PDB file of C-alpha atoms in Angstrom:
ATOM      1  CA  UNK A 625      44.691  63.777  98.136  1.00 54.00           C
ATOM      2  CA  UNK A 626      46.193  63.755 101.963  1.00 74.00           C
ATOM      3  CA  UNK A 627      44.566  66.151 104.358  1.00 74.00           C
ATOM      4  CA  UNK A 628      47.864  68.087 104.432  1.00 74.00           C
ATOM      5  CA  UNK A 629      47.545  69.220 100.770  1.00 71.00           C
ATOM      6  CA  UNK A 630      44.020  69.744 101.439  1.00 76.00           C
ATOM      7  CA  UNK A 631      44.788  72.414 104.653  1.00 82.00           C
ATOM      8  CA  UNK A 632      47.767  73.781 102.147  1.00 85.00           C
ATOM      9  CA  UNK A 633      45.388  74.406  99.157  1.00 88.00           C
ATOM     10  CA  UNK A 634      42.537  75.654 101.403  1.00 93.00           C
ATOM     11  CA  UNK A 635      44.818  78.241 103.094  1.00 94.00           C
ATOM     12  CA  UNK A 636      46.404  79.567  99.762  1.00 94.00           C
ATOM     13  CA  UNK A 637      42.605  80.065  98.604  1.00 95.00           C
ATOM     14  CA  UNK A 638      41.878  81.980 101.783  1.00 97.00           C
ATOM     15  CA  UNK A 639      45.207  84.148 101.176  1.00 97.00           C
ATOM     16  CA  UNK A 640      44.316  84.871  97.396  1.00 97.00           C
ATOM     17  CA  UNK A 641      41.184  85.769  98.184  1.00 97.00           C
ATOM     18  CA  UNK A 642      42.221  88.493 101.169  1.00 98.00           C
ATOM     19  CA  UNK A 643      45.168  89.600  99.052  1.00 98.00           C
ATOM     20  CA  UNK A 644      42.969  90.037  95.658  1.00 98.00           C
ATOM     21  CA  UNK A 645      40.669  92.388  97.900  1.00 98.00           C
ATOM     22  CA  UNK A 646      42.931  94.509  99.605  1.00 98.00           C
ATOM     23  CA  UNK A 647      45.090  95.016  96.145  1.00 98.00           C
ATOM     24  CA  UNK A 648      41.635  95.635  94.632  1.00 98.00           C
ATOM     25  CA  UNK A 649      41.473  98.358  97.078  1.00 98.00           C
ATOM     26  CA  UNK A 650      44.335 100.250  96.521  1.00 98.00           C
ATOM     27  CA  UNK A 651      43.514 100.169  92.778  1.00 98.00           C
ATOM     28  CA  UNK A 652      45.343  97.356  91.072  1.00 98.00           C
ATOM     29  CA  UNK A 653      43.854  95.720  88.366  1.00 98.00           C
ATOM     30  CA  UNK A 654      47.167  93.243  87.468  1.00 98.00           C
ATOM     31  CA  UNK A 655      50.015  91.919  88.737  1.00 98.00           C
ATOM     32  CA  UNK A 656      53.613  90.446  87.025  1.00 97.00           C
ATOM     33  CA  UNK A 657      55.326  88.682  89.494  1.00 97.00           C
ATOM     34  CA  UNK A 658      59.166  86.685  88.373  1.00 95.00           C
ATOM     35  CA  UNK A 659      60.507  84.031  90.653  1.00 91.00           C
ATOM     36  CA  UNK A 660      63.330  81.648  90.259  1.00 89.00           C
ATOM     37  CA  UNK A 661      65.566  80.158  92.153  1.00 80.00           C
ATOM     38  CA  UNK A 662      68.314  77.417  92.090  1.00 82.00           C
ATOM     39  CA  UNK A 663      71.240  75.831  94.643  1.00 79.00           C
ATOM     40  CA  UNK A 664      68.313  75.490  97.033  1.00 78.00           C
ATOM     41  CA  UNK A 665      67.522  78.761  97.506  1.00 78.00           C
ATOM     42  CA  UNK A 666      65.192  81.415  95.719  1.00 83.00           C
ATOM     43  CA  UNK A 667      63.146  83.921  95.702  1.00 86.00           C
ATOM     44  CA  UNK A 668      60.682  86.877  94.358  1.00 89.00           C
ATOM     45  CA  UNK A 669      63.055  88.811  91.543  1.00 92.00           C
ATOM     46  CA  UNK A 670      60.721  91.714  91.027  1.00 94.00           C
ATOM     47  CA  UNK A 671      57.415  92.773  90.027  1.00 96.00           C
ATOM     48  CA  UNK A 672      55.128  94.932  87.729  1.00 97.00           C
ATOM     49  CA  UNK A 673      51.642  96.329  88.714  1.00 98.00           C
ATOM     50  CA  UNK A 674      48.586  97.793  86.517  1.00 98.00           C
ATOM     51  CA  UNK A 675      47.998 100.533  87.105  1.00 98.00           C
ATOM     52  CA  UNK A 676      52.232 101.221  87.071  1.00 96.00           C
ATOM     53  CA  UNK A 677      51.686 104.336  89.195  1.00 97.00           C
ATOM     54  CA  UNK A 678      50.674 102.364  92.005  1.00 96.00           C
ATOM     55  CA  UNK A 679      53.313 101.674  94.981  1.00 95.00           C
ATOM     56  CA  UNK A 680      52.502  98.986  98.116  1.00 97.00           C
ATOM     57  CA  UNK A 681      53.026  99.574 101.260  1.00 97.00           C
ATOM     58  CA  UNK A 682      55.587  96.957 103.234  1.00 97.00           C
ATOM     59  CA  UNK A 683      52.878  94.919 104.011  1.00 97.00           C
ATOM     60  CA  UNK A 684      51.106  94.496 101.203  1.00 98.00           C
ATOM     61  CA  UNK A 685      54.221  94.004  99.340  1.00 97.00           C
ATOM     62  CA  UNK A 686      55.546  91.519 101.833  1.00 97.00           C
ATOM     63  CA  UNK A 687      52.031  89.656 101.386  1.00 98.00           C
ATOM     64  CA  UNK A 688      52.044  89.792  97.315  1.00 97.00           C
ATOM     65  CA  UNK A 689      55.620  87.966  97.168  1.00 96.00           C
ATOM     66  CA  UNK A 690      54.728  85.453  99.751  1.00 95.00           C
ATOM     67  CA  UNK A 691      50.964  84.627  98.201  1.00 97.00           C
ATOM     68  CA  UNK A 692      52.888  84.337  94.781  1.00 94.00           C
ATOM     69  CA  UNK A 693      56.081  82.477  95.863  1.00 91.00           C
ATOM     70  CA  UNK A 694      53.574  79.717  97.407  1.00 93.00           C
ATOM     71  CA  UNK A 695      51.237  79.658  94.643  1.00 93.00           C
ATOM     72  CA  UNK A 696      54.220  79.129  92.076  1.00 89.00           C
ATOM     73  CA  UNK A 697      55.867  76.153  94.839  1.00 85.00           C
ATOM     74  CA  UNK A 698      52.591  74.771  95.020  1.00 88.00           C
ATOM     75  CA  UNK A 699      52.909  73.970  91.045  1.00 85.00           C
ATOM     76  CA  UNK A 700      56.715  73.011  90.943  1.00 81.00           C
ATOM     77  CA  UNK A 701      57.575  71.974  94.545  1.00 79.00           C
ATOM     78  CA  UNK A 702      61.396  71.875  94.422  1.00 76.00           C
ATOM     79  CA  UNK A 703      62.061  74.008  91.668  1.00 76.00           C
ATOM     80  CA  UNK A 704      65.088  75.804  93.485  1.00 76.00           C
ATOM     81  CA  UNK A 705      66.566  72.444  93.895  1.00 76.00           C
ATOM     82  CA  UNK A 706      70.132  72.342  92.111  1.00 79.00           C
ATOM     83  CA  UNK A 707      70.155  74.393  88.518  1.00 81.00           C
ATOM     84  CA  UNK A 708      66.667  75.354  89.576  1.00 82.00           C
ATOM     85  CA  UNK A 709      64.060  77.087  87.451  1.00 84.00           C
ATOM     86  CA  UNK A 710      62.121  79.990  87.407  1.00 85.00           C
ATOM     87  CA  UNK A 711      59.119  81.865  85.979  1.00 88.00           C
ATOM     88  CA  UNK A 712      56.417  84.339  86.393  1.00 93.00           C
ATOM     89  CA  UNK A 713      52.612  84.630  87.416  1.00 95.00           C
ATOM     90  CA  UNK A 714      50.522  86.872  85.749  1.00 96.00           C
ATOM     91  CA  UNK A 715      47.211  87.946  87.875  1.00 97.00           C
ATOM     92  CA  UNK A 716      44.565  89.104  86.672  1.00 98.00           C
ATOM     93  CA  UNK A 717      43.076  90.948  89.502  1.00 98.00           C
ATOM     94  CA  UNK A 718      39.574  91.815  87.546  1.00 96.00           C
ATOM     95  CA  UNK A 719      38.977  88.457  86.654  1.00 96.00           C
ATOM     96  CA  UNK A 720      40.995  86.826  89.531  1.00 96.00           C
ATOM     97  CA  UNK A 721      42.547  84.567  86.776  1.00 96.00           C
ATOM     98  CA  UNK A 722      46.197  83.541  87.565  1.00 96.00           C
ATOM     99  CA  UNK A 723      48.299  82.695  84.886  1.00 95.00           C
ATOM    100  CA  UNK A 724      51.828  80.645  85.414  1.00 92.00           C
ATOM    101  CA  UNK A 725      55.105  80.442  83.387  1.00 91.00           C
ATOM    102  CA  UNK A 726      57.624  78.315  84.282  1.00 87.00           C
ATOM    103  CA  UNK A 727      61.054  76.917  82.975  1.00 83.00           C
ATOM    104  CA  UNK A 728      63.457  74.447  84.566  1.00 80.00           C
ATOM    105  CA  UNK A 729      67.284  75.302  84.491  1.00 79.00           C
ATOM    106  CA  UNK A 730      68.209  72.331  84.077  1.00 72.00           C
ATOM    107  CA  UNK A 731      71.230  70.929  81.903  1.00 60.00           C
ATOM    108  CA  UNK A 732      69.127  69.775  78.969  1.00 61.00           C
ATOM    109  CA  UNK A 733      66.845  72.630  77.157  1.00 57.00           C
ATOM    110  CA  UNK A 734      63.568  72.228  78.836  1.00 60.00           C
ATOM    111  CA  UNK A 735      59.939  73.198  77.563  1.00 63.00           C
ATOM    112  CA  UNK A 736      58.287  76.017  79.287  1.00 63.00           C
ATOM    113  CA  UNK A 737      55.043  74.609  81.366  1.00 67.00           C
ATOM    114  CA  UNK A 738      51.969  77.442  81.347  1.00 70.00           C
ATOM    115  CA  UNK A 739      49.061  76.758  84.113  1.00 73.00           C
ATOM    116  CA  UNK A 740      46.748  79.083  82.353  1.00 71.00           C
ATOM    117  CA  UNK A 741      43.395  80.444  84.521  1.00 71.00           C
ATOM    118  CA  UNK A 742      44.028  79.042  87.733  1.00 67.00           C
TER     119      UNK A 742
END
């Protein structure tokens, strides 16, 4: 493993672990996050929080789509790259398990990959 992924993977750690806290702290116990993208481009498509009565502020909002946009990448680098793909991470925030769906839209039917407890 280069020392590039290293610094990548240790940083992400460091930014789950600040993020998990400060949703923690405004009461959310899990998150739903979809992503896809395709053409080169893509992006964070929505979300769903436990408890659902629970809004973000632009911050922590900002920080949630980021955290999960990177964690996704860092499993399918390139996904947005022509047809594209998509998916969603599912966090468990009380057992800081991460859970990731993905599908490539590709021209052939593709199986769904699932990174379960990460």
């Amino acid at each position: 493993m280069s020392a590039e992924r290293d610094a990548s993977e240790e940083k992400l750690a460091a930014t789950r672990a600040a993020l998990a806290a400060d949703l923690r702290r405004v009461g959310v116990t899990e998150a739903r996050v979809y992503y896809e993208g395709y053409s080169d481009s893509g992006n964070i498509e929505g979300y769903h929080l436990a408890p659902s009565d629970i809004s973000l502020c632009d911050d922590l909002h900002d920080r949630l789509e980021n955290f999960c946009w990177d964690f996704a990448y860092s499993y399918n680098p390139g996904f947005e790259i022509d047809c594209g793909g998509g998916g969603a991470l599912e966090w468990d925030l009380q057992r800081d398990k991460i859970n990731l769906s993905y599908c490539d839209y590709g021209y052939e039917e593709a199986e769904p990959e699932l990174h379960r407890d990460q």
